[in-house]
């Protein structure tokens, strides 16, 4: 028997239903899982782009990928195109795939930079990146050569997981949580109609409201707005466009950025901005003017404060999703943070009433993960060449976290990218964004000198040729979606 026999999940957005589905799958009937949600309150309804790690979550649930995409009107995502981030008119892609191939223990990019420094014809980073080439060519296939994530409709995803979780034994209770009964720890959720929902352990998935972790337990919040000052968003769907691009687009604006996410039935669009530098009306106009198809609804406003809860696991309560904190969706990491919190919780599942050490370990790992993602996002803002705009000037001039400062300077001095194993963004991600934003190393690893110049040139040429050849074999993304996972 499990020491914790009943879990109550407060909230049924993406976080609530992902948690319910995963716990039901792993623990089966040995755990009593109840989820309380309120249709009247609803969900945030955004969160349409993901990173490749989501495949691990889907496979834990034994989901059929085609069925999942069909149900959620999804498409494949090979990376994110960043337009105008380094400077106006410039663009680059952060793709999910490998860039080049390592040679003799040394990462590829040292050879590539050395060739450029010596005036060789190494070409662009993207010439060595099949994911990027396929994204721009609008091609896709499931293949060991490509690394993919998904775009999907967040509402349909939650509904899909709800069906899955309920079939797995999760009890759903419709009702508004009016109060939380706390003694030493949380005892029950009190609903507006008078019902009390008791449990051994509570998971707060109530979104930005954070009713349990903050409202009841007053855990505290670490505010990151001094590094990530955007605090508002507008989201608007527009008609689907053809062909369906297999990548997200993030376009820098005067005081923030806009997203574009292609789905089967519509395009998701939004504007994330800093209210100190632009009015809501201006932000709205900037979003609407760049839609490439007819708007299907009014733009929906959302307010947020970037940061994290001081503890994610406090007493017998764990915050998952927006209740745990928020990092803006520039690299599509929120759903990933939900997933990794669930995976970590399953590994550190409470063994008895005294779970302080487990909670400590959970909090330390989660905070490390969030700070690592935070640094990566700050990089996009901080290293910019948009010199004539006050928002971008203030991002360039801000003091950044020491951890990020160290990584940028180490790369600039030596081209070294030393990424700890637990970090979600690996070397190719940091390389693409550092290079894309315009950080150039002054030197490369001395070992590169041991490869003769002609051999190096041949190595680089071979990789470019291989990438080109493989691209030719890939079908169109549209055709792939149509054939395998089209929602009819
Ligand atoms: C502008 C924006 C864009 C985003 N884009 C992305 C993206 O591209 N990729 C990505 O990974 N993530 C993205 N996210 C984050 C993503 O939307 C969330 O991580 C995800 O939807 C999880 O939300 P949630 O379930 O925590 O909260 P919500 O969706 O807000 O769900 C909260 C739940 O709690 C319930 N609830 C609240 N109060 C009560 C109450 N009193 N009684 C009963 N029930 C209650 C609600 O009814 C709801 O069911 C984005 C977020 C924003 C703000």
Short mmCIF file of N, CA and C and ligand atoms in Angstrom, two decimals, residues 10-17 35-51 154 175-178 191 204-209 211 232-235 259 261 271-272 302-304 320-323 326-329 331-336 338, ligand 1:
data_model
loop_
_atom_site.label_atom_id
_atom_site.label_comp_id
_atom_site.label_asym_id
_atom_site.label_seq_id
_atom_site.Cartn_x
_atom_site.Cartn_y
_atom_site.Cartn_z
N UNK A 10 -6.15 20.34 -7.47
CA UNK A 10 -7.03 21.51 -7.59
C UNK A 10 -6.73 22.18 -8.92
N UNK A 11 -7.71 22.15 -9.85
CA UNK A 11 -7.52 22.80 -11.15
C UNK A 11 -7.40 21.79 -12.27
N UNK A 12 -8.07 22.08 -13.38
CA UNK A 12 -8.08 21.14 -14.49
C UNK A 12 -7.68 21.78 -15.80
N UNK A 13 -6.65 22.60 -15.79
CA UNK A 13 -6.06 23.07 -17.04
C UNK A 13 -5.07 22.04 -17.54
N UNK A 14 -4.14 22.47 -18.36
CA UNK A 14 -3.13 21.53 -18.88
C UNK A 14 -2.38 20.88 -17.71
N UNK A 15 -2.03 21.68 -16.69
CA UNK A 15 -1.26 21.14 -15.57
C UNK A 15 -2.07 20.09 -14.81
N UNK A 16 -3.32 20.41 -14.51
CA UNK A 16 -4.14 19.49 -13.73
C UNK A 16 -4.35 18.16 -14.44
N UNK A 17 -4.70 18.23 -15.72
CA UNK A 17 -5.00 16.97 -16.41
C UNK A 17 -3.76 16.19 -16.78
N UNK A 35 -9.88 15.21 -8.96
CA UNK A 35 -9.54 16.52 -9.55
C UNK A 35 -10.76 17.43 -9.45
N UNK A 36 -10.52 18.62 -8.91
CA UNK A 36 -11.61 19.61 -8.78
C UNK A 36 -11.35 20.73 -9.77
N UNK A 37 -12.34 21.05 -10.57
CA UNK A 37 -12.17 22.19 -11.48
C UNK A 37 -13.49 22.92 -11.64
N UNK A 38 -13.38 24.13 -12.16
CA UNK A 38 -14.58 24.94 -12.29
C UNK A 38 -14.74 25.40 -13.73
N UNK A 39 -15.79 24.92 -14.39
CA UNK A 39 -16.05 25.35 -15.78
C UNK A 39 -16.31 26.85 -15.83
N UNK A 40 -16.90 27.34 -14.76
CA UNK A 40 -17.24 28.76 -14.66
C UNK A 40 -15.96 29.63 -14.73
N UNK A 41 -14.89 29.14 -14.11
CA UNK A 41 -13.63 29.90 -14.12
C UNK A 41 -12.86 29.65 -15.41
N UNK A 42 -12.84 28.42 -15.86
CA UNK A 42 -12.17 28.10 -17.11
C UNK A 42 -10.66 28.04 -16.96
N UNK A 43 -9.97 27.84 -18.11
CA UNK A 43 -8.51 27.70 -18.09
C UNK A 43 -7.89 28.89 -18.81
N UNK A 44 -6.57 28.97 -18.79
CA UNK A 44 -5.91 30.10 -19.44
C UNK A 44 -6.02 29.99 -20.97
N UNK A 45 -6.08 28.74 -21.45
CA UNK A 45 -6.39 28.51 -22.87
C UNK A 45 -5.29 28.84 -23.86
N UNK A 46 -4.08 29.12 -23.40
CA UNK A 46 -2.95 29.24 -24.32
C UNK A 46 -1.93 28.16 -23.94
N UNK A 47 -0.86 28.04 -24.71
CA UNK A 47 0.13 27.01 -24.44
C UNK A 47 0.08 25.99 -25.55
N UNK A 48 0.54 26.41 -26.70
CA UNK A 48 0.32 25.61 -27.91
C UNK A 48 1.60 25.05 -28.50
N UNK A 49 2.75 25.48 -27.99
CA UNK A 49 4.01 25.01 -28.57
C UNK A 49 4.82 24.30 -27.50
N UNK A 50 5.54 23.26 -27.92
CA UNK A 50 6.25 22.41 -26.95
C UNK A 50 7.70 22.22 -27.37
N UNK A 51 8.44 21.51 -26.52
CA UNK A 51 9.80 21.11 -26.88
C UNK A 51 9.85 19.59 -26.96
N UNK A 154 -4.30 23.85 -26.96
CA UNK A 154 -4.17 23.57 -25.52
C UNK A 154 -5.49 23.07 -24.92
N UNK A 175 -16.81 22.21 -9.49
CA UNK A 175 -17.17 23.08 -8.37
C UNK A 175 -16.12 24.16 -8.17
N UNK A 176 -16.54 25.24 -7.53
CA UNK A 176 -15.61 26.35 -7.29
C UNK A 176 -15.02 26.23 -5.89
N UNK A 177 -13.69 26.23 -5.83
CA UNK A 177 -13.02 26.17 -4.52
C UNK A 177 -13.18 27.54 -3.88
N UNK A 178 -13.84 27.58 -2.71
CA UNK A 178 -14.09 28.86 -2.05
C UNK A 178 -13.08 29.09 -0.94
N UNK A 191 -15.67 23.72 -1.11
CA UNK A 191 -16.29 24.23 -2.34
C UNK A 191 -17.41 25.22 -2.01
N UNK A 204 -1.52 21.79 -6.38
CA UNK A 204 -2.12 23.07 -6.77
C UNK A 204 -1.89 23.29 -8.27
N UNK A 205 -2.95 23.13 -9.04
CA UNK A 205 -2.90 23.40 -10.48
C UNK A 205 -3.93 24.48 -10.80
N UNK A 206 -4.08 25.45 -9.90
CA UNK A 206 -5.11 26.48 -10.09
C UNK A 206 -4.59 27.66 -10.91
N UNK A 207 -3.48 27.48 -11.60
CA UNK A 207 -2.99 28.54 -12.50
C UNK A 207 -2.46 29.73 -11.71
N UNK A 208 -2.54 30.91 -12.35
CA UNK A 208 -1.99 32.11 -11.71
C UNK A 208 -2.64 32.39 -10.34
N UNK A 209 -3.84 31.87 -10.09
CA UNK A 209 -4.50 32.12 -8.80
C UNK A 209 -3.73 31.50 -7.65
N UNK A 211 -4.20 29.08 -5.54
CA UNK A 211 -5.08 29.13 -4.36
C UNK A 211 -4.51 28.39 -3.14
N UNK A 232 2.60 41.40 -19.83
CA UNK A 232 1.25 41.24 -20.39
C UNK A 232 1.31 40.47 -21.72
N UNK A 233 0.18 39.90 -22.07
CA UNK A 233 0.10 39.24 -23.37
C UNK A 233 -1.31 39.42 -23.93
N UNK A 234 -1.38 39.37 -25.25
CA UNK A 234 -2.66 39.33 -25.95
C UNK A 234 -2.61 38.09 -26.83
N UNK A 235 -3.68 37.29 -26.83
CA UNK A 235 -3.68 36.08 -27.65
C UNK A 235 -4.88 36.13 -28.59
N UNK A 259 4.11 35.91 -31.28
CA UNK A 259 4.28 34.51 -31.68
C UNK A 259 3.30 34.14 -32.77
N UNK A 261 1.87 30.35 -34.29
CA UNK A 261 1.93 28.90 -34.13
C UNK A 261 0.92 28.25 -35.08
N UNK A 271 0.95 38.42 -28.56
CA UNK A 271 1.94 39.47 -28.36
C UNK A 271 2.28 39.51 -26.87
N UNK A 272 3.53 39.26 -26.54
CA UNK A 272 4.02 39.36 -25.17
C UNK A 272 4.73 40.70 -25.07
N UNK A 302 -3.98 38.92 -21.11
CA UNK A 302 -3.47 38.09 -20.00
C UNK A 302 -2.39 38.90 -19.28
N UNK A 303 -2.42 38.89 -17.95
CA UNK A 303 -1.37 39.58 -17.19
C UNK A 303 -0.57 38.55 -16.40
N UNK A 304 0.72 38.80 -16.24
CA UNK A 304 1.54 37.84 -15.48
C UNK A 304 2.74 38.53 -14.86
N UNK A 320 2.11 22.84 -9.41
CA UNK A 320 2.50 22.44 -10.77
C UNK A 320 1.80 23.36 -11.76
N UNK A 321 2.54 23.81 -12.77
CA UNK A 321 1.95 24.68 -13.79
C UNK A 321 2.13 26.14 -13.40
N UNK A 322 1.18 26.97 -13.79
CA UNK A 322 1.32 28.42 -13.59
C UNK A 322 1.32 28.78 -12.11
N UNK A 323 0.77 27.94 -11.26
CA UNK A 323 0.79 28.23 -9.81
C UNK A 323 2.22 28.14 -9.27
N UNK A 326 6.16 31.42 -13.53
CA UNK A 326 5.94 31.63 -14.96
C UNK A 326 7.18 32.22 -15.61
N UNK A 327 7.61 31.57 -16.68
CA UNK A 327 8.65 32.12 -17.54
C UNK A 327 7.99 32.29 -18.90
N UNK A 328 8.11 33.44 -19.48
CA UNK A 328 7.35 33.71 -20.70
C UNK A 328 7.61 32.65 -21.78
N UNK A 329 6.65 32.50 -22.70
CA UNK A 329 6.67 31.32 -23.58
C UNK A 329 7.63 31.38 -24.78
N UNK A 331 10.54 30.17 -25.40
CA UNK A 331 11.12 28.89 -25.80
C UNK A 331 10.17 27.74 -25.45
N UNK A 332 8.88 28.06 -25.30
CA UNK A 332 7.83 27.02 -25.12
C UNK A 332 8.15 26.06 -23.99
N UNK A 333 8.48 26.58 -22.82
CA UNK A 333 8.98 25.71 -21.76
C UNK A 333 7.97 25.41 -20.64
N UNK A 334 6.81 26.08 -20.62
CA UNK A 334 5.91 25.88 -19.48
C UNK A 334 5.36 24.46 -19.40
N UNK A 335 4.93 23.94 -20.54
CA UNK A 335 4.38 22.58 -20.51
C UNK A 335 5.50 21.60 -20.14
N UNK A 336 6.72 21.93 -20.59
CA UNK A 336 7.84 21.07 -20.19
C UNK A 336 8.05 21.10 -18.67
N UNK A 338 5.81 21.55 -16.46
CA UNK A 338 4.74 20.72 -15.87
C UNK A 338 5.18 19.25 -15.91
C1 LIG B 1 0.62 34.22 -23.02
C2 LIG B 1 0.99 32.81 -22.70
C3 LIG B 1 1.42 31.96 -23.72
C4 LIG B 1 1.81 30.65 -23.42
N1 LIG B 1 2.30 29.84 -24.41
C5 LIG B 1 2.82 28.64 -24.07
C6 LIG B 1 3.43 27.80 -25.04
O1 LIG B 1 3.46 28.11 -26.23
N2 LIG B 1 3.95 26.64 -24.63
C7 LIG B 1 3.91 26.23 -23.32
O2 LIG B 1 4.45 25.18 -22.99
N3 LIG B 1 3.28 26.97 -22.42
C8 LIG B 1 2.75 28.16 -22.74
N4 LIG B 1 2.14 28.91 -21.79
C9 LIG B 1 1.92 28.36 -20.46
C10 LIG B 1 0.73 27.43 -20.49
O3 LIG B 1 -0.42 28.10 -20.94
C11 LIG B 1 0.48 26.88 -19.10
O4 LIG B 1 1.67 26.39 -18.57
C12 LIG B 1 -0.50 25.74 -19.14
O5 LIG B 1 -1.63 26.09 -19.84
C13 LIG B 1 -0.84 25.31 -17.75
O6 LIG B 1 -1.74 26.18 -17.15
P1 LIG B 1 -2.34 25.72 -15.78
O7 LIG B 1 -3.02 24.42 -15.96
O8 LIG B 1 -1.29 25.81 -14.74
O9 LIG B 1 -3.39 26.88 -15.45
P2 LIG B 1 -4.94 27.19 -16.07
O10 LIG B 1 -4.99 26.76 -17.47
O11 LIG B 1 -5.15 28.58 -15.71
O12 LIG B 1 -5.81 26.22 -15.22
C14 LIG B 1 -6.22 26.53 -13.92
C15 LIG B 1 -7.34 25.59 -13.50
O13 LIG B 1 -7.66 25.87 -12.16
C16 LIG B 1 -9.07 26.00 -12.07
N5 LIG B 1 -9.39 26.90 -10.98
C17 LIG B 1 -8.84 28.10 -10.69
N6 LIG B 1 -9.44 28.65 -9.62
C18 LIG B 1 -10.39 27.76 -9.22
C19 LIG B 1 -11.35 27.72 -8.17
N7 LIG B 1 -11.51 28.73 -7.32
N8 LIG B 1 -12.15 26.64 -8.07
C20 LIG B 1 -12.03 25.60 -8.94
N9 LIG B 1 -11.14 25.58 -9.95
C21 LIG B 1 -10.34 26.64 -10.09
C22 LIG B 1 -9.51 26.55 -13.42
O14 LIG B 1 -10.87 26.32 -13.66
C23 LIG B 1 -8.60 25.73 -14.33
O15 LIG B 1 -9.19 24.46 -14.53
C24 LIG B 1 1.72 30.21 -22.09
C25 LIG B 1 1.22 31.03 -21.09
C26 LIG B 1 0.87 32.34 -21.39
C27 LIG B 1 0.36 33.22 -20.28
#
